[in-house]
């Protein structure tokens, strides 16, 4: 009979991953304590409010808080299991910044008791779960940390990467298969007992480094395939061939499935995680590095095209539709749309640029330095614009009537109006 976890869980990091995880566990009747270093996040959660937009999350959080199953605090408490879901951005040199994970491990260490479980959910380079054990072990010499090939550890440490899609997190958190990689097989089995509470997908047990690498490879796979589509777009454009038509036709081949080109790759997974592979094996990661470079160049290409078009007008107005990193979410992290808007604003300081996004009500910090940028409702922006640049295919933009666009120069980076 497999273990099923029954005690109290503390989750460190109440963001896009930690909070939905907390809620799905709390709704299975387990007491969950959400820990975050941001007091505003803790205050919002304590009122039963969610500090960001994710479908179906708000109602689940307010329910779990009202039932007393989910509480929030800035102080790491004692618990039987700890889940780390803090950010793992990259440094200037594109190596992983593990300072948040280390801080979380050090917060957990003084609270840890024999028999506790620690799961790292943050996307991490191979070897990080072992480092979590080392960091905790350095502060708790009284506890035996798990080591490969050894038995008899006092605590159980594992990696369980997250692969949910923003906008569908509450569904995919339940339905996706989960990979659980332990520092030892017993660690994997213990950590899996938490995911068995709510996961309907299969739970696949492995070692920690394989789990870490599998997550990175998933995102590098996406990145390389998007880079292929973006390169096809660039080549087609130079040959005056319609890339959307080319992809539509090629995808009728039974074993071809080309992804959609776009203005670049955003969010805080796909543009970041492949670099963790590159920095782990720089000489061997040629394709993965090139894909990153191809995708990183896209905003420059799109902005360049718009700037060229603008030169055809005496005093043009440009509407840029969309700022988030993908459609129908409010997440602007690493958003290529923001890069495109910034590059256009910088290249055309005398041109008025109207920016519209139904999910963004305040100009993102990176863009606030440009005086020629103004947030505007989509219909007004399009009405006033000579050039309309579609950067994110939010539903309201897709549904925009073609008659509104008549007579404008259209730059549709997503193929949404095709
Ligand atoms: N967002 C996604 O779609 C997604 C998908 C898969 C994997 N991931 C990975 O999950 C991890 C978390 O991502 P996210 O999107 O939830 O990040 P996020 O920025 O939304 O949330 C992270 C939270 O951690 C808090 N935090 C930072 N240091 C802390 C500490 N020491 N103790 C307690 N709280 C702390 C922050 O205040 C923040 O609220 C990252 O490694 C990310 O790569 C994210």
Coordinates of C-alpha atoms and ligand atoms in Angstrom, one line a residue:
X1 CA 0.0 0.0 0.0
X2 CA 1.5 3.4 -1.0
X3 CA 1.9 6.1 1.7
X4 CA -0.7 8.9 1.7
X5 CA 0.3 12.0 3.5
X6 CA -1.9 13.1 6.3
X7 CA -0.2 15.9 8.3
X8 CA 0.6 19.6 8.0
X9 CA 2.4 21.1 5.0
X10 CA 4.3 24.4 4.8
X11 CA 4.8 25.9 1.4
X12 CA 7.5 28.5 0.9
X13 CA 6.7 30.9 -1.9
X14 CA 3.1 31.9 -2.4
X15 CA 3.4 32.7 -6.2
X16 CA 2.0 31.3 -9.3
X17 CA 3.1 27.8 -8.3
X18 CA 3.2 27.7 -4.5
X19 CA -0.3 29.2 -4.0
X20 CA -2.2 26.9 -6.3
X21 CA -0.3 23.9 -4.8
X22 CA -1.3 25.1 -1.3
X23 CA -4.9 25.4 -2.3
X24 CA -5.3 22.0 -3.9
X25 CA -3.6 20.3 -0.9
X26 CA -5.8 22.3 1.5
X27 CA -8.9 21.3 -0.3
X28 CA -8.0 17.6 0.4
X29 CA -8.4 18.4 4.1
X30 CA -4.8 19.0 4.9
X31 CA -3.7 22.0 7.0
X32 CA -1.4 24.2 4.8
X33 CA 0.7 27.1 5.9
X34 CA 1.7 29.4 3.1
X35 CA 5.0 31.2 3.8
X36 CA 6.1 34.2 1.8
X37 CA 8.7 36.9 2.5
X38 CA 6.5 39.5 1.0
X39 CA 4.2 40.9 3.8
X40 CA 1.7 42.3 1.2
X41 CA 1.2 38.8 -0.2
X42 CA 0.7 37.3 3.3
X43 CA -1.7 40.1 4.2
X44 CA -3.7 39.6 0.9
X45 CA -3.9 35.8 1.5
X46 CA -4.9 36.2 5.1
X47 CA -7.9 38.2 3.8
X48 CA -8.6 35.3 1.4
X49 CA -7.5 37.3 -1.6
X50 CA -5.1 36.4 -4.4
X51 CA -2.5 38.9 -5.4
X52 CA -2.5 37.8 -9.1
X53 CA -4.9 36.6 -11.8
X54 CA -5.3 32.9 -12.5
X55 CA -8.7 31.4 -13.5
X56 CA -10.5 29.6 -10.7
X57 CA -7.8 30.3 -8.1
X58 CA -9.5 33.2 -6.3
X59 CA -12.6 31.2 -5.3
X60 CA -10.6 28.2 -4.2
X61 CA -8.3 30.5 -2.0
X62 CA -11.1 32.3 -0.4
X63 CA -12.8 29.0 0.4
X64 CA -9.7 27.4 1.8
X65 CA -8.9 30.4 4.0
X66 CA -12.5 30.7 5.2
X67 CA -12.4 27.0 6.2
X68 CA -9.2 27.7 8.2
X69 CA -7.3 25.1 6.1
X70 CA -5.0 27.6 4.5
X71 CA -3.2 30.2 6.6
X72 CA -0.4 32.6 5.6
X73 CA 2.7 33.9 7.4
X74 CA 6.1 35.4 6.8
X75 CA 7.7 33.1 9.4
X76 CA 8.5 29.5 8.4
X77 CA 6.7 27.3 10.9
X78 CA 7.2 23.7 12.0
X79 CA 5.4 21.2 9.7
X80 CA 5.7 17.6 8.7
X81 CA 6.4 18.5 5.0
X82 CA 8.0 21.6 3.4
X83 CA 7.6 22.5 -0.3
X84 CA 9.9 25.1 -1.8
X85 CA 8.3 27.1 -4.6
X86 CA 10.5 30.2 -4.7
X87 CA 11.9 31.9 -7.8
X88 CA 15.0 30.6 -9.7
X89 CA 15.9 33.4 -12.0
X90 CA 19.3 33.6 -13.8
X91 CA 22.3 35.7 -13.0
X92 CA 23.9 38.2 -15.4
X93 CA 26.1 35.4 -16.7
X94 CA 23.0 33.2 -17.2
X95 CA 23.8 30.7 -14.5
X96 CA 21.0 29.9 -12.1
X97 CA 20.5 32.3 -9.2
X98 CA 19.9 29.8 -6.4
X99 CA 19.9 32.4 -3.6
X100 CA 16.1 32.1 -3.1
X101 CA 16.3 28.3 -2.8
X102 CA 19.2 28.5 -0.4
X103 CA 17.4 31.1 1.7
X104 CA 14.3 28.8 1.8
X105 CA 16.4 25.8 2.8
X106 CA 18.0 27.9 5.6
X107 CA 14.5 28.9 6.8
X108 CA 13.4 25.3 6.9
X109 CA 16.6 23.9 8.6
X110 CA 15.9 25.2 12.2
X111 CA 12.3 23.8 12.0
X112 CA 13.1 20.4 10.7
X113 CA 12.4 17.3 12.7
X114 CA 13.3 13.6 12.1
X115 CA 10.8 12.1 9.6
X116 CA 10.0 15.4 7.8
X117 CA 9.8 15.7 4.0
X118 CA 11.4 18.5 2.0
X119 CA 10.4 18.9 -1.7
X120 CA 12.0 21.4 -4.1
X121 CA 9.5 22.4 -6.7
X122 CA 11.4 25.4 -8.1
X123 CA 12.9 24.7 -11.5
X124 CA 16.6 24.0 -10.8
X125 CA 19.8 22.9 -12.5
X126 CA 20.9 19.3 -11.9
X127 CA 22.4 18.9 -8.5
X128 CA 20.3 21.6 -6.7
X129 CA 18.2 19.1 -4.7
X130 CA 21.5 17.6 -3.4
X131 CA 22.6 21.2 -2.5
X132 CA 19.3 21.7 -0.5
X133 CA 20.3 18.7 1.5
X134 CA 23.8 20.0 2.0
X135 CA 22.6 23.5 3.0
X136 CA 20.2 22.0 5.5
X137 CA 22.8 19.5 6.7
X138 CA 25.3 22.3 7.4
X139 CA 22.9 23.9 9.8
X140 CA 21.6 20.6 11.3
X141 CA 24.5 18.3 11.9
X142 CA 22.2 16.5 14.4
X143 CA 20.1 15.2 11.4
X144 CA 21.3 12.6 8.9
X145 CA 20.7 13.9 5.4
X146 CA 19.8 11.5 2.6
X147 CA 22.7 10.4 0.3
X148 CA 22.6 8.3 -2.9
X149 CA 23.2 4.7 -2.1
X150 CA 22.8 5.1 1.6
X151 CA 19.8 4.2 3.8
X152 CA 18.8 5.5 7.3
X153 CA 18.4 9.2 6.6
X154 CA 16.5 11.2 9.2
X155 CA 14.7 13.5 6.6
X156 CA 13.5 12.9 3.1
X157 CA 14.5 15.3 0.3
X158 CA 13.2 15.2 -3.3
X159 CA 12.6 17.3 -6.4
X160 CA 9.1 17.5 -8.0
X161 CA 9.2 20.0 -10.9
X162 CA 6.1 21.8 -11.9
X163 CA 4.9 21.9 -15.6
X164 CA 1.5 23.7 -15.4
X165 CA 0.5 26.2 -18.0
X166 CA -0.4 29.7 -16.7
X167 CA -4.1 30.2 -17.4
X168 CA -4.8 26.5 -16.8
X169 CA -2.9 26.0 -13.6
X170 CA -5.9 24.8 -11.5
X171 CA -6.8 22.1 -14.0
X172 CA -3.3 21.0 -14.9
X173 CA -2.1 20.9 -11.3
X174 CA -4.6 18.0 -10.8
X175 CA -4.4 16.3 -14.2
X176 CA -0.7 16.5 -15.2
X177 CA 1.6 13.6 -14.7
X178 CA 4.2 14.4 -11.9
X179 CA 7.8 13.5 -11.8
X180 CA 9.1 12.9 -8.3
X181 CA 12.9 12.5 -8.0
X182 CA 14.3 11.6 -4.6
X183 CA 17.9 11.9 -3.3
X184 CA 17.2 8.2 -2.5
X185 CA 14.3 5.9 -3.6
X186 CA 12.7 6.2 -0.1
X187 CA 12.8 10.0 -0.5
X188 CA 10.9 9.8 -3.8
X189 CA 8.3 7.5 -2.3
X190 CA 7.8 9.8 0.7
X191 CA 7.5 12.9 -1.4
X192 CA 5.1 11.1 -3.7
X193 CA 2.8 10.6 -0.7
X194 CA 2.0 14.4 -0.8
X195 CA 1.2 14.4 -4.6
X196 CA -1.0 11.4 -4.2
X197 CA -3.3 13.6 -2.2
X198 CA -4.5 15.4 -5.3
X199 CA -2.7 14.3 -8.5
X200 CA -4.9 12.4 -10.9
X201 CA -2.1 12.0 -13.4
X202 CA 0.6 9.4 -13.1
X203 CA 3.3 9.9 -10.5
X204 CA 6.6 8.9 -11.9
X205 CA 9.4 8.1 -9.4
X206 CA 13.0 8.7 -10.3
X207 CA 16.2 10.2 -8.9
X208 CA 16.6 13.9 -8.2
X209 CA 19.0 14.8 -10.9
X210 CA 16.9 13.1 -13.6
X211 CA 13.8 14.9 -12.4
X212 CA 15.8 18.3 -12.5
X213 CA 17.1 17.6 -16.0
X214 CA 13.7 16.3 -17.3
X215 CA 12.0 19.6 -16.4
X216 CA 14.8 21.7 -18.1
X217 CA 14.7 19.5 -21.2
X218 CA 10.9 19.9 -21.5
X219 CA 11.3 23.7 -21.7
X220 CA 14.4 23.5 -24.0
X221 CA 12.3 21.3 -26.3
X222 CA 9.6 24.0 -26.5
X223 CA 12.2 26.7 -27.0
X224 CA 14.0 24.9 -29.9
X225 CA 10.7 24.2 -31.6
X226 CA 9.5 27.8 -31.3
X227 CA 12.9 28.9 -32.6
X228 CA 12.4 26.7 -35.6
X229 CA 9.0 28.4 -36.3
X230 CA 10.6 31.9 -35.8
X231 CA 13.4 31.1 -38.2
X232 CA 10.9 29.8 -40.8
X233 CA 9.0 33.1 -40.3
X234 CA 12.2 35.2 -40.8
X235 CA 13.1 33.3 -44.0
X236 CA 9.6 33.4 -45.4
X237 CA 9.4 37.1 -44.8
X238 CA 12.6 37.7 -46.7
X239 CA 11.3 35.6 -49.6
X240 CA 7.9 37.4 -49.5
X241 CA 6.1 34.1 -48.7
X242 CA 3.3 34.0 -46.1
X243 CA 4.6 32.0 -43.2
X244 CA 1.2 31.2 -41.8
X245 CA 0.2 29.6 -45.1
X246 CA 3.5 27.7 -45.2
X247 CA 3.0 26.3 -41.7
X248 CA -0.7 25.5 -42.3
X249 CA 0.2 23.5 -45.4
X250 CA 3.3 21.8 -43.8
X251 CA 1.3 20.8 -40.8
X252 CA -1.0 18.7 -43.0
X253 CA 1.9 16.2 -43.1
X254 CA 0.9 13.4 -40.7
X255 CA 4.2 13.7 -38.7
X256 CA 4.8 17.4 -38.8
X257 CA 3.6 19.9 -36.2
X258 CA 5.3 23.2 -36.5
X259 CA 4.6 25.7 -33.7
X260 CA 3.5 29.3 -34.2
X261 CA 6.1 32.0 -34.7
X262 CA 5.7 35.1 -32.5
X263 CA 7.4 38.2 -31.2
X264 CA 9.7 36.2 -29.0
X265 CA 9.5 33.8 -26.0
X266 CA 8.4 35.1 -22.6
X267 CA 7.3 34.0 -19.2
X268 CA 9.8 33.0 -16.6
X269 CA 10.3 29.4 -17.6
X270 CA 11.1 28.9 -21.3
X271 CA 13.5 31.8 -21.8
X272 CA 15.3 31.0 -18.6
X273 CA 15.5 27.2 -18.1
X274 CA 17.4 26.3 -21.3
X275 CA 20.3 28.5 -20.0
X276 CA 20.6 26.1 -17.0
X277 CA 21.4 23.3 -19.4
X278 CA 23.8 25.5 -21.4
X279 CA 25.7 26.5 -18.2
X280 CA 25.8 22.9 -17.1
X281 CA 27.4 21.7 -20.4
X282 CA 28.4 24.8 -22.4
X283 CA 30.5 23.0 -25.1
X284 CA 27.7 20.4 -25.8
X285 CA 24.6 22.7 -25.8
X286 CA 25.0 24.2 -29.3
X287 CA 21.4 23.8 -30.6
X288 CA 19.9 24.8 -27.3
X289 CA 22.0 28.0 -27.1
X290 CA 21.3 28.9 -30.7
X291 CA 17.5 28.5 -30.2
X292 CA 17.7 30.9 -27.2
X293 CA 19.6 33.4 -29.4
X294 CA 17.1 33.1 -32.3
X295 CA 14.2 33.6 -29.9
X296 CA 15.9 36.5 -28.1
X297 CA 16.4 38.3 -31.4
X298 CA 12.7 38.2 -32.3
X299 CA 11.7 41.4 -30.4
X300 CA 14.4 43.3 -32.2
X301 CA 13.3 42.0 -35.6
X302 CA 9.6 42.8 -34.9
X303 CA 10.4 46.3 -33.6
X304 CA 12.7 46.9 -36.6
X305 CA 9.9 46.1 -39.0
X306 CA 7.4 48.4 -37.3
X307 CA 9.9 51.3 -37.2
X308 CA 10.6 50.8 -40.9
X309 CA 6.8 50.9 -41.6
X310 CA 6.4 54.0 -39.5
X311 CA 8.9 55.9 -41.7
X312 CA 6.3 55.8 -44.5
X313 CA 4.1 58.2 -42.5
X314 CA 4.7 61.9 -41.7
X315 CA 3.4 61.7 -38.1
X316 CA 2.2 58.3 -37.4
X317 CA 0.4 57.0 -34.4
X318 CA 1.1 53.4 -33.4
X319 CA -1.1 51.0 -31.4
X320 CA 0.6 48.1 -29.7
X321 CA -1.9 45.5 -28.5
X322 CA -0.8 43.2 -25.7
X323 CA 2.0 43.5 -23.0
X324 CA 1.8 40.1 -21.2
X325 CA 4.0 37.2 -22.1
X326 CA 1.2 35.2 -23.5
X327 CA -2.6 35.4 -24.2
X328 CA -5.2 35.7 -21.5
X329 CA -2.9 35.9 -18.4
X330 CA -1.7 39.0 -16.5
X331 CA 1.9 37.8 -16.2
X332 CA 4.4 40.3 -17.8
X333 CA 7.6 38.5 -16.7
X334 CA 10.2 38.3 -19.5
X335 CA 7.5 39.4 -21.9
X336 CA 8.8 39.9 -25.4
X337 CA 5.8 42.3 -26.1
X338 CA 7.3 44.7 -23.5
X339 CA 10.7 44.4 -25.3
X340 CA 9.1 45.2 -28.6
X341 CA 7.2 48.2 -27.3
X342 CA 10.3 49.5 -25.5
X343 CA 12.4 49.2 -28.7
X344 CA 9.8 51.0 -30.8
X345 CA 9.4 53.8 -28.2
X346 CA 13.2 54.2 -28.0
X347 CA 13.7 54.3 -31.8
X348 CA 10.7 56.7 -32.4
X349 CA 10.8 59.2 -29.5
X350 CA 8.6 61.7 -31.4
X351 CA 5.9 59.1 -32.3
X352 CA 2.9 58.6 -30.1
X353 CA 2.5 54.9 -29.2
X354 CA -0.8 53.8 -27.6
X355 CA -0.4 50.6 -25.6
X356 CA -3.4 48.4 -24.7
X357 CA -3.8 45.3 -22.6
X358 CA -6.9 44.2 -20.8
X359 CA -4.8 42.5 -18.1
X360 CA -2.4 45.5 -17.5
X361 CA -3.7 48.7 -15.8
X362 CA -0.3 50.3 -14.9
X363 CA 2.5 50.8 -17.4
X364 CA 5.2 48.2 -16.5
X365 CA 8.3 49.6 -14.9
X366 CA 10.6 48.9 -17.9
X367 CA 8.4 51.1 -20.1
X368 CA 7.6 54.0 -17.7
X369 CA 10.7 55.9 -18.8
X370 CA 9.3 56.6 -22.3
X371 CA 7.2 59.8 -22.5
X372 CA 5.7 58.7 -25.9
X373 CA 3.9 55.7 -24.5
X374 CA 0.4 55.9 -23.2
X375 CA -2.0 53.2 -22.0
X376 CA -5.3 53.3 -23.9
X377 CA -8.4 51.1 -24.3
X378 CA -8.0 48.8 -27.3
X379 CA -10.8 50.3 -29.4
X380 CA -9.7 53.9 -28.9
X381 CA -6.0 52.9 -29.6
X382 CA -6.9 51.1 -32.9
X383 CA -9.3 53.9 -33.9
X384 CA -6.5 56.5 -33.6
X385 CA -3.6 54.4 -35.0
X386 CA -2.1 54.3 -38.4
X387 CA -0.2 51.2 -37.6
X388 CA -1.6 48.4 -35.4
X389 CA 0.9 45.9 -33.9
X390 CA -0.7 42.8 -32.4
X391 CA 1.7 41.4 -29.8
X392 CA -0.5 39.1 -27.7
X393 CA -3.6 37.3 -29.0
X394 CA -5.9 38.0 -26.0
X395 CA -9.4 37.0 -26.7
X396 CA -10.8 40.5 -27.0
X397 CA -8.1 41.4 -29.6
X398 CA -8.9 38.2 -31.6
X399 CA -12.6 39.1 -31.6
X400 CA -11.9 42.6 -32.8
X401 CA -14.0 43.3 -35.9
X402 CA -12.0 43.4 -39.1
X403 CA -13.8 46.6 -40.1
X404 CA -12.0 48.4 -37.2
X405 CA -8.7 47.5 -38.8
X406 CA -9.6 48.6 -42.3
X407 CA -7.1 51.1 -43.8
X408 CA -4.5 50.6 -41.1
X409 CA -1.0 49.0 -41.5
X410 CA -1.3 45.8 -39.6
X411 CA 1.6 43.9 -38.1
X412 CA 0.1 40.7 -36.7
X413 CA 2.9 38.9 -34.9
X414 CA 0.7 36.1 -33.7
X415 CA -1.3 35.2 -36.8
X416 CA -4.5 35.9 -34.9
X417 CA -6.2 38.0 -37.6
X418 CA -5.0 35.7 -40.4
Ligands
LIG1 N1 4.9 30.3 -13.1 C1 5.0 29.2 -13.8 O1 4.2 29.0 -14.8 C2 6.0 28.1 -13.5 C3 5.8 26.8 -14.1 C4 6.7 25.8 -13.8 C5 7.7 26.0 -12.9 N2 7.8 27.3 -12.3 C6 8.9 27.4 -11.3 O2 8.4 27.5 -10.0 C7 9.2 28.3 -9.2 C8 8.3 29.4 -8.6 O3 7.8 30.2 -9.7 P1 6.5 31.2 -9.5 O4 6.0 31.5 -10.9 O5 5.6 30.6 -8.5 O6 7.3 32.5 -8.9 P2 6.6 33.8 -8.2 O7 7.5 34.9 -8.4 O8 5.2 33.9 -8.7 O9 6.4 33.4 -6.7 C9 7.5 33.2 -5.8 C10 7.2 33.7 -4.5 O10 8.2 33.3 -3.6 C11 8.4 34.3 -2.6 N3 9.7 34.1 -2.0 C12 10.9 34.4 -2.4 N4 11.8 34.0 -1.5 C13 11.2 33.4 -0.5 C14 11.6 32.8 0.7 N5 12.9 32.7 1.0 N6 10.7 32.3 1.5 C15 9.4 32.4 1.2 N7 8.9 33.0 0.1 C16 9.8 33.5 -0.8 C17 8.2 35.6 -3.4 O11 7.9 36.7 -2.5 C18 7.0 35.2 -4.3 O12 5.8 35.5 -3.8 C19 10.3 28.9 -10.1 O13 11.4 28.1 -10.0 C20 9.7 28.7 -11.5 O14 10.7 28.6 -12.5 C21 7.0 28.3 -12.6

